[in-house]
mmCIF file of C-alpha atoms in Angstrom:
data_model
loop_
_atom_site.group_PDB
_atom_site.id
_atom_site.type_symbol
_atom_site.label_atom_id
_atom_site.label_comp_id
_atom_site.label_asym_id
_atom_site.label_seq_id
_atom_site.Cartn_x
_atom_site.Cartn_y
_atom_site.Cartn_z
ATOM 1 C CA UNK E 1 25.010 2.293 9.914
ATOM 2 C CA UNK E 2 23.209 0.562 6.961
ATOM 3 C CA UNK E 3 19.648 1.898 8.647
ATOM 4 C CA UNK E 4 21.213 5.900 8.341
ATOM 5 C CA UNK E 5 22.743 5.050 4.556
ATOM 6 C CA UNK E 6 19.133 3.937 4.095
ATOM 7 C CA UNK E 7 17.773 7.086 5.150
ATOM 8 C CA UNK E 8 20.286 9.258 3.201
ATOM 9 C CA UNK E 9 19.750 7.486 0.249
ATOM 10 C CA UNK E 10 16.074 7.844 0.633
ATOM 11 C CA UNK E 11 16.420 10.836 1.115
ATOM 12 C CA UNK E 12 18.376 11.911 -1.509
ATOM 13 C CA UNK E 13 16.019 10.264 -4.000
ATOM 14 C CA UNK E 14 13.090 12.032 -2.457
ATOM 15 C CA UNK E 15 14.814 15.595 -3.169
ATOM 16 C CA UNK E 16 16.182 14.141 -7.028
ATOM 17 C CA UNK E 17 12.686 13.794 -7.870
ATOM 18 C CA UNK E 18 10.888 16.466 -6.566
ATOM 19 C CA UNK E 19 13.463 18.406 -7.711
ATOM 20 C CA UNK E 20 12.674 17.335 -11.632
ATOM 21 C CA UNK E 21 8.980 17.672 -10.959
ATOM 22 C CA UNK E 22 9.144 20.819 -10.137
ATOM 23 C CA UNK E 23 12.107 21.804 -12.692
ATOM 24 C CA UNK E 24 9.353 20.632 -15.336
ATOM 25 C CA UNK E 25 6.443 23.237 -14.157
ATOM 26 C CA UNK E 26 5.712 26.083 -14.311
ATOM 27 C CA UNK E 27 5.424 26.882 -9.977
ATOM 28 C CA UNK E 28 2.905 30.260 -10.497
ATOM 29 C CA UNK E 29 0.764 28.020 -12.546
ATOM 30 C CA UNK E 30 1.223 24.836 -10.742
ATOM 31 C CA UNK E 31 0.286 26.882 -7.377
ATOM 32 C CA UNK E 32 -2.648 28.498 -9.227
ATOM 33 C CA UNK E 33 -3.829 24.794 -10.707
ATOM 34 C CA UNK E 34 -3.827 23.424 -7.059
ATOM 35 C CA UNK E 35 -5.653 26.549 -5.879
ATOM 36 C CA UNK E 36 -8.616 26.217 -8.266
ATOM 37 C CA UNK E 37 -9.134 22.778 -7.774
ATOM 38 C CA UNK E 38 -12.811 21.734 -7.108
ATOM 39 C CA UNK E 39 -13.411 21.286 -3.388
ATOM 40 C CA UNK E 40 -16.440 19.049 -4.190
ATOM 41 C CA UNK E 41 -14.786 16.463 -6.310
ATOM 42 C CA UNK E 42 -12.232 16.522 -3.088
ATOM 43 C CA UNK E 43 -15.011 16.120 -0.868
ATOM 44 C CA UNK E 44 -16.227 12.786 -2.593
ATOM 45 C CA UNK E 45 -12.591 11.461 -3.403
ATOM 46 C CA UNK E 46 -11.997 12.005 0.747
ATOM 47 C CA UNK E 47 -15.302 9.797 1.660
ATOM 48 C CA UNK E 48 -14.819 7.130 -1.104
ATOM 49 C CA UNK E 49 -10.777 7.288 -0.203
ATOM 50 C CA UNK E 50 -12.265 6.521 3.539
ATOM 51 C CA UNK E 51 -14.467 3.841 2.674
ATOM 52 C CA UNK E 52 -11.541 2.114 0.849
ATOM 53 C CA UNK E 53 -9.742 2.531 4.468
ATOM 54 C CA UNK E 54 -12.599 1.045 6.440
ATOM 55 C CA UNK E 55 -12.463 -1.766 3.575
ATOM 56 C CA UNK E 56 -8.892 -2.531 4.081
ATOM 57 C CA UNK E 57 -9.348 -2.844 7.508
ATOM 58 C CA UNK E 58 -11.811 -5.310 7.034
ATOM 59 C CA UNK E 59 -10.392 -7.496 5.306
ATOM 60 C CA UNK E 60 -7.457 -7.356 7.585
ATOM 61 C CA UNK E 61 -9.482 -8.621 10.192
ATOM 62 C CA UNK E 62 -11.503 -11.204 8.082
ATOM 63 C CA UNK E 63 -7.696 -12.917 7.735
ATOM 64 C CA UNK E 64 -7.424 -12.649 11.552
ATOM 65 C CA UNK E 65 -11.000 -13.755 12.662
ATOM 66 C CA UNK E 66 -9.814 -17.404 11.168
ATOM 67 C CA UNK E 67 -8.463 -18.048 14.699
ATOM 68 C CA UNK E 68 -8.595 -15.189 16.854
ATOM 69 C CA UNK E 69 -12.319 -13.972 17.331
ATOM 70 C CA UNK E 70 -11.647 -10.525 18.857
ATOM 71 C CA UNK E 71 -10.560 -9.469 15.946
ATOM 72 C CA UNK E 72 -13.536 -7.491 14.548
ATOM 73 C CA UNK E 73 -13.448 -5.152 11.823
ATOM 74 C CA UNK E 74 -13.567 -2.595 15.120
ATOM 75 C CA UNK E 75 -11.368 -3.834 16.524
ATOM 76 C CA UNK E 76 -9.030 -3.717 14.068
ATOM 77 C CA UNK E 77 -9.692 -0.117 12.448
ATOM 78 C CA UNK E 78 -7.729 1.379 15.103
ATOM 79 C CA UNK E 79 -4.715 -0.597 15.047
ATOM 80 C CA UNK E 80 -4.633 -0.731 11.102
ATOM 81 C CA UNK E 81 -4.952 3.445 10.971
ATOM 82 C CA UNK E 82 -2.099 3.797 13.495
ATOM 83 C CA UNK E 83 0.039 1.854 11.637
ATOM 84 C CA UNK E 84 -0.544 3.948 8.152
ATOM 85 C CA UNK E 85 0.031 6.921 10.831
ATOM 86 C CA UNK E 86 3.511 5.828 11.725
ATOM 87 C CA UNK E 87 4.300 4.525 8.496
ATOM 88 C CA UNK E 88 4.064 7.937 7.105
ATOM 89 C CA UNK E 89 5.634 9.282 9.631
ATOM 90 C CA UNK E 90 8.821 7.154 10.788
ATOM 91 C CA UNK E 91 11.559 4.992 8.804
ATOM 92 C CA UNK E 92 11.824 1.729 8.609
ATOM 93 C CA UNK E 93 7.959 0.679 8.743
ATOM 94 C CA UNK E 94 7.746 1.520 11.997
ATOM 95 C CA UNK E 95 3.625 1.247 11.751
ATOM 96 C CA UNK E 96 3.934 -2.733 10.913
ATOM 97 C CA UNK E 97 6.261 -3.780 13.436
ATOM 98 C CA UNK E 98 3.903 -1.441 15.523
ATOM 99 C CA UNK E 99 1.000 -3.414 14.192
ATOM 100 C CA UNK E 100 2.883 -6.774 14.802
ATOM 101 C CA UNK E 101 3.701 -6.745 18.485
ATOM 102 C CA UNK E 102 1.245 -3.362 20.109
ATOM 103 C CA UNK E 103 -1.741 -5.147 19.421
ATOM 104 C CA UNK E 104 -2.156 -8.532 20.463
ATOM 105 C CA UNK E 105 -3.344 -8.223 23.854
ATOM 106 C CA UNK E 106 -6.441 -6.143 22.215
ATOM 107 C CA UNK E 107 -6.834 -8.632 19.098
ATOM 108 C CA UNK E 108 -6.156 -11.740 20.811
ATOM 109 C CA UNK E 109 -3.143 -12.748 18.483
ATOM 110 C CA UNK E 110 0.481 -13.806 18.547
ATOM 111 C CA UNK E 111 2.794 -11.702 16.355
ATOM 112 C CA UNK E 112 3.802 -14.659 13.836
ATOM 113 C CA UNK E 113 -0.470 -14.608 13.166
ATOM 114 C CA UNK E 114 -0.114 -10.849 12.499
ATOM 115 C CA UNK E 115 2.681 -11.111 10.633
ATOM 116 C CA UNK E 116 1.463 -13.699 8.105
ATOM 117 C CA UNK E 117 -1.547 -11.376 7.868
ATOM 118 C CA UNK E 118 0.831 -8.757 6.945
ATOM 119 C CA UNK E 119 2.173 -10.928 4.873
ATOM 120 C CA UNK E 120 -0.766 -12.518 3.052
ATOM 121 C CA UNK E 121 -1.694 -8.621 2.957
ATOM 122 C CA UNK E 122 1.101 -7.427 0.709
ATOM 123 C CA UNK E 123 0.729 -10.308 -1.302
ATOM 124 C CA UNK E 124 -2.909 -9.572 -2.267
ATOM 125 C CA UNK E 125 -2.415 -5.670 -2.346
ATOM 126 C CA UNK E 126 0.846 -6.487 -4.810
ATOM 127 C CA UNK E 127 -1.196 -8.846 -6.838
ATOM 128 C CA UNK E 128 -4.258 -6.351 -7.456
ATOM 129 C CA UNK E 129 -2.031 -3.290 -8.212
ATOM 130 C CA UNK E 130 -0.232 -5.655 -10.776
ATOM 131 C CA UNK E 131 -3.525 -5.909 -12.385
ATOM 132 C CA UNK E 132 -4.663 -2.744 -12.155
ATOM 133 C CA UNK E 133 -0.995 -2.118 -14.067
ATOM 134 C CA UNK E 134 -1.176 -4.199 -17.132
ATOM 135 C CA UNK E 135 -4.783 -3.472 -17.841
ATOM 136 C CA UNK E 136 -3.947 0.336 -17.453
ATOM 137 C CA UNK E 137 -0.715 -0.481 -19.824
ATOM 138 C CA UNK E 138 -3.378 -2.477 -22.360
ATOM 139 C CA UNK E 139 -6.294 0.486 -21.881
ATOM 140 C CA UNK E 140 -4.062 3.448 -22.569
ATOM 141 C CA UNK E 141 -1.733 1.212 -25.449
ATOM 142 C CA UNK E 142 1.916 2.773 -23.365
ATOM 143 C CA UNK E 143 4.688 0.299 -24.524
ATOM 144 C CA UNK E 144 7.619 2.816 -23.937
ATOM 145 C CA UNK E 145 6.920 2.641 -19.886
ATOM 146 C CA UNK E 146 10.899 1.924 -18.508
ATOM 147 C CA UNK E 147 11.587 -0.607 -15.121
ATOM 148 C CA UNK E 148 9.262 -2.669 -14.245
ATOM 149 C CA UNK E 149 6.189 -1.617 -16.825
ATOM 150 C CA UNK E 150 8.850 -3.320 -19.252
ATOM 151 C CA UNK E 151 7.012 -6.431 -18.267
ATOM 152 C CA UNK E 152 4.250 -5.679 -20.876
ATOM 153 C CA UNK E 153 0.350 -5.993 -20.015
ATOM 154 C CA UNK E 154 0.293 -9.518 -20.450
ATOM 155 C CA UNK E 155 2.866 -10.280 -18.208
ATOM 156 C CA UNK E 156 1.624 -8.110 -15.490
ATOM 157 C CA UNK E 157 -1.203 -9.701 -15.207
ATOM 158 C CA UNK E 158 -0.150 -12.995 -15.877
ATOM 159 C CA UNK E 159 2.219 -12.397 -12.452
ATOM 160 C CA UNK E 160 -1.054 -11.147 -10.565
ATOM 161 C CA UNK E 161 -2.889 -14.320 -11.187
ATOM 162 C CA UNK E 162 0.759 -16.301 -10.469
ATOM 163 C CA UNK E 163 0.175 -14.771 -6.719
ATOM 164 C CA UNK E 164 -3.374 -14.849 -6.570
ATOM 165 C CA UNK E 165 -2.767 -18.864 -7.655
ATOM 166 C CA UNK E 166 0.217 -19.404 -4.956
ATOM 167 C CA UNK E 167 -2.366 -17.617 -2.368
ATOM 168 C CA UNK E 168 -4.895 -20.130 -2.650
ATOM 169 C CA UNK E 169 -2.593 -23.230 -2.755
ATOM 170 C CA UNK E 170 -0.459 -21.997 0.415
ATOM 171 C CA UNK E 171 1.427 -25.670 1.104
ATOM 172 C CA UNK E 172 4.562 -24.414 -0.710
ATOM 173 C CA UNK E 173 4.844 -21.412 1.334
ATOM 174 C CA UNK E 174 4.677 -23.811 4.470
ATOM 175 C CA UNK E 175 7.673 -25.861 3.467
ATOM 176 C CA UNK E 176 9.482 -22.923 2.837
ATOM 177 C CA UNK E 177 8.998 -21.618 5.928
ATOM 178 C CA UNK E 178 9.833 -25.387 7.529
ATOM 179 C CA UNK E 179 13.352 -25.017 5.517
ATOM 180 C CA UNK E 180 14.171 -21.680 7.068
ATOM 181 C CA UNK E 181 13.091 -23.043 10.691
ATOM 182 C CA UNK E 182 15.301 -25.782 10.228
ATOM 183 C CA UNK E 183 18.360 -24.059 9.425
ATOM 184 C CA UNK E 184 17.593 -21.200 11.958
ATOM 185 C CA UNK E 185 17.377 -24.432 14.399
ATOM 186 C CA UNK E 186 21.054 -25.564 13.565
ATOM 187 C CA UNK E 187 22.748 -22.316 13.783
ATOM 188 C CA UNK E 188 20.795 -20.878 16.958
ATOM 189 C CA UNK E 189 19.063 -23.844 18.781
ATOM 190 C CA UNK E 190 16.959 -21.263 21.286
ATOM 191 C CA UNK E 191 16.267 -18.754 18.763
ATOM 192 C CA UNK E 192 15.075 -21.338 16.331
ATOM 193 C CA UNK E 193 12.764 -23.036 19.556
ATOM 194 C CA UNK E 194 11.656 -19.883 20.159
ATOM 195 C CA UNK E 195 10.511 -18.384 16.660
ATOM 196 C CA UNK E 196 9.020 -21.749 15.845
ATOM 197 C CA UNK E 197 6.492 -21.330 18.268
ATOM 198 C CA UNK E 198 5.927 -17.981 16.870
ATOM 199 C CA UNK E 199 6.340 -19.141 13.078
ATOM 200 C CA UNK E 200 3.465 -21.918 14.106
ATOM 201 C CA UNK E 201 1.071 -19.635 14.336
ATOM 202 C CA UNK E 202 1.307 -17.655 11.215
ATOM 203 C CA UNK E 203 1.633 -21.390 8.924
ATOM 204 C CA UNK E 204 -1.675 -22.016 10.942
ATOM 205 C CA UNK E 205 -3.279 -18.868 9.374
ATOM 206 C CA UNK E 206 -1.597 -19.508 5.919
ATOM 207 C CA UNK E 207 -3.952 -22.603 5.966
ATOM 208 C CA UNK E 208 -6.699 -21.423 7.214
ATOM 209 C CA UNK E 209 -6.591 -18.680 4.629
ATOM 210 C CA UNK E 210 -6.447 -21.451 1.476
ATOM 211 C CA UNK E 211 -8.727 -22.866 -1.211
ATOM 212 C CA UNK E 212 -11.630 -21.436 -1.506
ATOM 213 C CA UNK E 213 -10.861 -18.633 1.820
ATOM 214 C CA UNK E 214 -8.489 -16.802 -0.172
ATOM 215 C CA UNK E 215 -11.478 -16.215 -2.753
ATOM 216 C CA UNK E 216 -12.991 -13.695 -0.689
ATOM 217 C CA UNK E 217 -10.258 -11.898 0.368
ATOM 218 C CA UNK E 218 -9.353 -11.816 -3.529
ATOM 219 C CA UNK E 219 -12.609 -9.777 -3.809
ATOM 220 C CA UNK E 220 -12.080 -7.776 -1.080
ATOM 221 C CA UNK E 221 -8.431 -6.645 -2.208
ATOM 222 C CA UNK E 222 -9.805 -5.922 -5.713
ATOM 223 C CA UNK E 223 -12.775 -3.597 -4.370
ATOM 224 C CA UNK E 224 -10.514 -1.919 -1.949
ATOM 225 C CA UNK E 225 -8.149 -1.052 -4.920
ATOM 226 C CA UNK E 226 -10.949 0.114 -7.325
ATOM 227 C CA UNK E 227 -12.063 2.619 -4.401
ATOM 228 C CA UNK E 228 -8.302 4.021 -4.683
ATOM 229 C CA UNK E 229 -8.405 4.350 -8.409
ATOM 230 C CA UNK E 230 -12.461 6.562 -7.663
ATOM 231 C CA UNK E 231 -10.251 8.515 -5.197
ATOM 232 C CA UNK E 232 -7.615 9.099 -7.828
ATOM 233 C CA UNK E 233 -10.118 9.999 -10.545
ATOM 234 C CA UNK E 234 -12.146 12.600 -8.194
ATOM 235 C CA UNK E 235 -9.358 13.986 -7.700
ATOM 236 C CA UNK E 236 -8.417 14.177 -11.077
ATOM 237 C CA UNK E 237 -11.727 15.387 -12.027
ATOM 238 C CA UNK E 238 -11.089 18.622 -9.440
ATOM 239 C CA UNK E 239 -8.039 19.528 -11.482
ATOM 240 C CA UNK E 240 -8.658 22.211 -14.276
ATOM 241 C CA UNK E 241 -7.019 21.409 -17.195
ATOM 242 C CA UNK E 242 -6.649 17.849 -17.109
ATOM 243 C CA UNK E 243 -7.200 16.689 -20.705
ATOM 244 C CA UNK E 244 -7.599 12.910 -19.863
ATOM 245 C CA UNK E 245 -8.640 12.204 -16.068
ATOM 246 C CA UNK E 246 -8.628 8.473 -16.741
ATOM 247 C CA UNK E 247 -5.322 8.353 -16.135
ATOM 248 C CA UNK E 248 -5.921 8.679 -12.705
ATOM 249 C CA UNK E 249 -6.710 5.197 -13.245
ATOM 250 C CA UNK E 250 -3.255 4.231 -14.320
ATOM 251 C CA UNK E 251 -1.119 6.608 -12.272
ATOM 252 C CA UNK E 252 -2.645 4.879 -9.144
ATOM 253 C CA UNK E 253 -0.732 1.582 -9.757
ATOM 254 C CA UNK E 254 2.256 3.187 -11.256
ATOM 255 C CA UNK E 255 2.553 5.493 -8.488
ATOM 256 C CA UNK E 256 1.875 2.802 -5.750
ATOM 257 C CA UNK E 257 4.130 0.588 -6.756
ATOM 258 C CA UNK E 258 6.824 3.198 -7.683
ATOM 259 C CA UNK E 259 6.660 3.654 -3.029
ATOM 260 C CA UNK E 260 8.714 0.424 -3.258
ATOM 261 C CA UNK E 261 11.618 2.144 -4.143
ATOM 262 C CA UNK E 262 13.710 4.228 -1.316
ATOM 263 C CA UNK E 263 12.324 7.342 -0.436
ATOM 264 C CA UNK E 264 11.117 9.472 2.794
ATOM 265 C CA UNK E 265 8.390 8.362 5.421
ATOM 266 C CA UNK E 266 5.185 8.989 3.261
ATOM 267 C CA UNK E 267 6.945 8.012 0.073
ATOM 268 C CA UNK E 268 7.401 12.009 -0.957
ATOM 269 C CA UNK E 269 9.088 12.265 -4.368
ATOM 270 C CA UNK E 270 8.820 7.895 -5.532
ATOM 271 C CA UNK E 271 4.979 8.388 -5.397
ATOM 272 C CA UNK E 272 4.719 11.646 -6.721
ATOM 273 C CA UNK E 273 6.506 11.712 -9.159
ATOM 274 C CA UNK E 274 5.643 8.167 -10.690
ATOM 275 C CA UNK E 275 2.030 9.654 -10.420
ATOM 276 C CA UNK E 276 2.959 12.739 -12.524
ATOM 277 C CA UNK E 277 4.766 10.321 -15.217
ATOM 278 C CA UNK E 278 1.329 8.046 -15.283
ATOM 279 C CA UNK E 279 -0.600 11.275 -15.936
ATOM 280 C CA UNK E 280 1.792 12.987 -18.689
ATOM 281 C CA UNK E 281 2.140 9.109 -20.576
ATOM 282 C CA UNK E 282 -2.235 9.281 -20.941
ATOM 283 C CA UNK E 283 -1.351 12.406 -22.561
ATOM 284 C CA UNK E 284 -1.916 15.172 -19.657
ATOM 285 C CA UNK E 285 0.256 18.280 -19.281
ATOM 286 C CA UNK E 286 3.119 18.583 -16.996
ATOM 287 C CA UNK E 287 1.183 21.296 -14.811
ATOM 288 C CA UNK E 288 -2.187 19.838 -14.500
ATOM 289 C CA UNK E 289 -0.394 16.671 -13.976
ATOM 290 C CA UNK E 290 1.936 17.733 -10.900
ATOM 291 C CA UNK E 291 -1.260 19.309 -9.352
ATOM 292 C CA UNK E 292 -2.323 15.935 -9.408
ATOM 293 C CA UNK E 293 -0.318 14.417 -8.119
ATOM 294 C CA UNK E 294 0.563 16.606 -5.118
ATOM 295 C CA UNK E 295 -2.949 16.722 -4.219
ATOM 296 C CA UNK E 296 -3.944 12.858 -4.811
ATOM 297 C CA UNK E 297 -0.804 12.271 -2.085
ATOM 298 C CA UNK E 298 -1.986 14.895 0.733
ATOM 299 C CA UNK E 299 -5.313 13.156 0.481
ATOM 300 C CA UNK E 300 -4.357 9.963 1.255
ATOM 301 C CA UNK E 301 -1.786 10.601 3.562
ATOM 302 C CA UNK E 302 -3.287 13.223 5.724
ATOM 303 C CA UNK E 303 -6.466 11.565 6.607
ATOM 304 C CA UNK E 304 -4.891 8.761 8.381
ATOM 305 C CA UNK E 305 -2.251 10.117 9.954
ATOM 306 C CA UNK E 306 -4.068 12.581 11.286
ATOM 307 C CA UNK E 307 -6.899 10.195 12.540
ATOM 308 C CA UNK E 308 -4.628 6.898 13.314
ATOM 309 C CA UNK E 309 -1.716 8.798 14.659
ATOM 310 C CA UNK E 310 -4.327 10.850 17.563
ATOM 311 C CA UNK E 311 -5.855 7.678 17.918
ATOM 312 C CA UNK E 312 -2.700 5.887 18.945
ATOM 313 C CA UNK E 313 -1.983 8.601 22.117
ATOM 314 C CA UNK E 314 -5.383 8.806 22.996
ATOM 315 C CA UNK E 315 -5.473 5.085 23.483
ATOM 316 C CA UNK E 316 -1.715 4.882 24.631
ATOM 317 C CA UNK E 317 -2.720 7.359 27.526
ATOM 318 C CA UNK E 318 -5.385 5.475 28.728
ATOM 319 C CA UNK E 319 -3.897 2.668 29.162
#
């Protein structure tokens, strides 16, 4: 029951903001805008946006590589793209549980190592966008931003390097994780034997992945994200009638983080229309801006659904 509330309230919000987006154009001219836009900027903001993919990857499988050595970047490009692919396409994040428990026999992991990946993953994408936030909130000098961009530039980056901190000194996390264990121990003795054994695994890779290992990953997360913002800003740049295409640069962690709240598979209406408030606070129109922002998302969801979510029954049949 709460799983199908979830979904109608998702949902819902999806259609509520689509809904203003579009009550707030002008849809001859916003269909014209996305017509005209230049297919060459698109062309670069698809091969950088692709790079950025490849990158992620990458540094998924650096995390993994700590203990599990068939876990190339390779080898892990396929598994990472079909779980973006079912992620956009199912509830529930169907693509990381997918990514959690479809892959190990290929990578040579245990889920509780994939899921602190996951974890660690989040952490460092969470961190960067957070960054990426309060300098865009410092840059463009918005102070009226409502939610979370309350938080002011300072202390949106001051909570990225709070996680960025916690990531490199990792023994907190571990006794955490030892209090949970031992209360999941005295209510369900088997359960708790049996997820410690899994749970062992991923505090293994927490280590491995602290002091000066995190550093690189750091890096990696921040160059990943800084190939998003190019892909926003080509695609800004294709749009006629943008007045300020920066604000790509700003509507890619508003937008982002905005796909935390409730919405469809593929985050229609949170990310959209979070993308098309970045762009109208830096001082673009509402029409331009909704172009935008409609053709930003079908660029970066498209790509790898189409290519993880093939590659996923390809593979399935064969095996």
């Amino acid at each position: 029951m709460k799983r199908h509330l979830h979904t109608i309230i998702g949902l819902i919000i999806a259609i509520a903001l689509i809904g203003l987006i579009l009550s707030q154009t002008n849809g001859i001219q916003l269909a014209s805008a996305i017509r005209s836009s230049n297919p060459l900027w698109l062309l670069l903001a698809l091969v950088i946006f692709c790079t950025g993919l490849f990158g992620r990857a990458a540094r998924w499988s650096s995390m993994l590589r700590t203990s599990s050595p068939a876990a190339t970047p390779r080898a892990c490009l396929q598994p990472f793209l079909s779980s973006l692919a079912l992620n956009n396409l199912l509830p529930f994040r169907a693509g990381d549980l997918a990514r959690s428990f479809a892959f190990n026999k290929e990578l040579g992991t245990g889920p509780g190592q994939v899921l602190a990946s996951l974890f660690v993953e989040r952490l460092l994408d969470l961190a960067s966008l957070l960054l990426f936030l309060g300098l865009g909130l410092w840059v463009f000098g918005i102070e009226n931003l409502p939610a979370f961009g309350k938080l002011g530039a300072g202390s949106a980056v001051l909570l990225a390097s709070v996680i960025f901190i916690l990531l490199a000194f990792p023994r907190w996390l571990q006794l955490f994780i030892d209090a949970c264990l031992r209360l999941i121990h005295k209510l369900a003795p088997h359960s708790g034997n049996h997820l410690a054994d899994e749970v062992a695994g991923a505090i293994s890779l927490l280590a491995h992945l602290g002091g000066r290992r995190i550093l690189p990953l750091i890096a990696m997360s921040l160059i990943v994200w800084s190939l998003e913002g190019l892909t926003f800003w080509c695609v800004a740049q294709s749009v006629p009638g943008l007045m300020n295409s920066a604000g790509a640069w700003f509507a890619l962690p508003l937008a982002t983080l905005a796909t935390l709240i409730p919405s469809t598979p593929g985050y229609v209406g949170t990310f959209d229309y979070f993308a098309v408030f970045a762009m109208k606070l830096t001082h673009n129109e509402p029409v331009p801006a909704a172009a935008f922002a409609f053709i930003v998302h079908l660029l970066i969801w498209l790509p790898p659904t189409l290519v993880g979510g093939l590659w996923l029954l390809v593979s399935r049949r064969k095996a």
